[in-house]
Amino acid sequence: MKPIPVSAAERIAKEYGYDQVIIVARKVGDAPDPHGEHVTTYGINAEHCAVAARAGDFLKYKVMGWPQDGQK
């Protein structure tokens, strides 16, 4: 698994006409590294970037259950 670069989310935004893009990727199954999740966010300007980042954080911490800084 590799992290999805912001440039991939930017490409989606520009190609399809979106202001904000949030990508959630998951690896499951019997692969050598079967468990992993990744979130990439993009916004077309600072305001949209901040909103996309907050939405990405909500998904990571409230939906997917990632530990927040300082938690285990």
Coordinates of C-alpha atoms in Angstrom, one line a residue:
M1 CA 0.0 0.0 0.0
K2 CA 1.2 3.5 -0.8
P3 CA -0.3 6.8 0.4
I4 CA -2.5 8.5 -2.2
P5 CA -0.9 11.9 -3.0
V6 CA -2.9 15.1 -2.8
S7 CA -2.1 15.6 -6.5
A8 CA -4.4 12.6 -7.2
A9 CA -7.3 14.3 -5.4
E10 CA -6.5 17.6 -7.1
R11 CA -6.6 15.8 -10.5
I12 CA -10.1 14.4 -9.6
A13 CA -11.3 17.8 -8.5
K14 CA -10.2 19.5 -11.7
E15 CA -11.3 16.8 -14.1
Y16 CA -14.7 16.4 -12.6
G17 CA -15.4 20.0 -11.4
Y18 CA -15.4 19.6 -7.6
D19 CA -14.4 22.1 -5.0
Q20 CA -13.5 19.4 -2.4
V21 CA -12.3 15.8 -2.8
I22 CA -12.0 13.3 0.0
I23 CA -10.5 9.9 -0.8
V24 CA -10.9 7.0 1.7
A25 CA -9.0 3.9 0.7
R26 CA -8.9 0.6 2.5
K27 CA -6.9 -2.6 2.1
V28 CA -8.5 -5.8 3.4
G29 CA -8.1 -9.5 2.7
D30 CA -5.3 -11.9 2.6
A31 CA -2.5 -9.8 1.1
P32 CA 0.9 -9.6 2.9
D33 CA -0.2 -6.4 4.5
P34 CA -4.0 -6.9 4.6
H35 CA -5.1 -4.1 6.9
G36 CA -4.7 -0.5 6.2
E37 CA -6.6 2.7 5.7
H38 CA -5.7 6.0 4.1
V39 CA -7.4 9.4 3.8
T40 CA -6.4 12.1 1.3
T41 CA -8.2 15.5 1.1
Y42 CA -8.0 18.4 -1.3
G43 CA -9.7 21.8 -1.7
I44 CA -9.5 24.2 -4.5
N45 CA -8.6 27.1 -2.2
A46 CA -7.7 27.6 1.5
E47 CA -11.3 27.7 2.6
H48 CA -12.3 24.5 0.8
C49 CA -9.0 22.8 1.8
A50 CA -9.9 23.5 5.5
V51 CA -13.4 22.1 5.1
A52 CA -12.2 19.0 3.3
A53 CA -9.6 18.4 6.0
R54 CA -12.2 18.7 8.7
A55 CA -14.4 16.2 6.9
G56 CA -11.4 13.9 6.4
D57 CA -10.7 14.1 10.1
F58 CA -14.3 13.3 11.0
L59 CA -14.2 10.2 8.9
K60 CA -10.8 9.1 10.3
Y61 CA -11.7 9.6 14.0
K62 CA -15.5 9.3 14.3
V63 CA -16.3 6.8 11.6
M64 CA -13.2 4.7 11.1
G65 CA -12.1 4.9 14.8
W66 CA -8.5 6.0 14.3
P67 CA -6.8 7.1 17.5
Q68 CA -6.3 10.8 17.8
D69 CA -2.9 12.3 18.8
G70 CA -1.9 11.0 22.2
Q71 CA -4.4 8.1 22.2
K72 CA -3.6 4.5 21.8

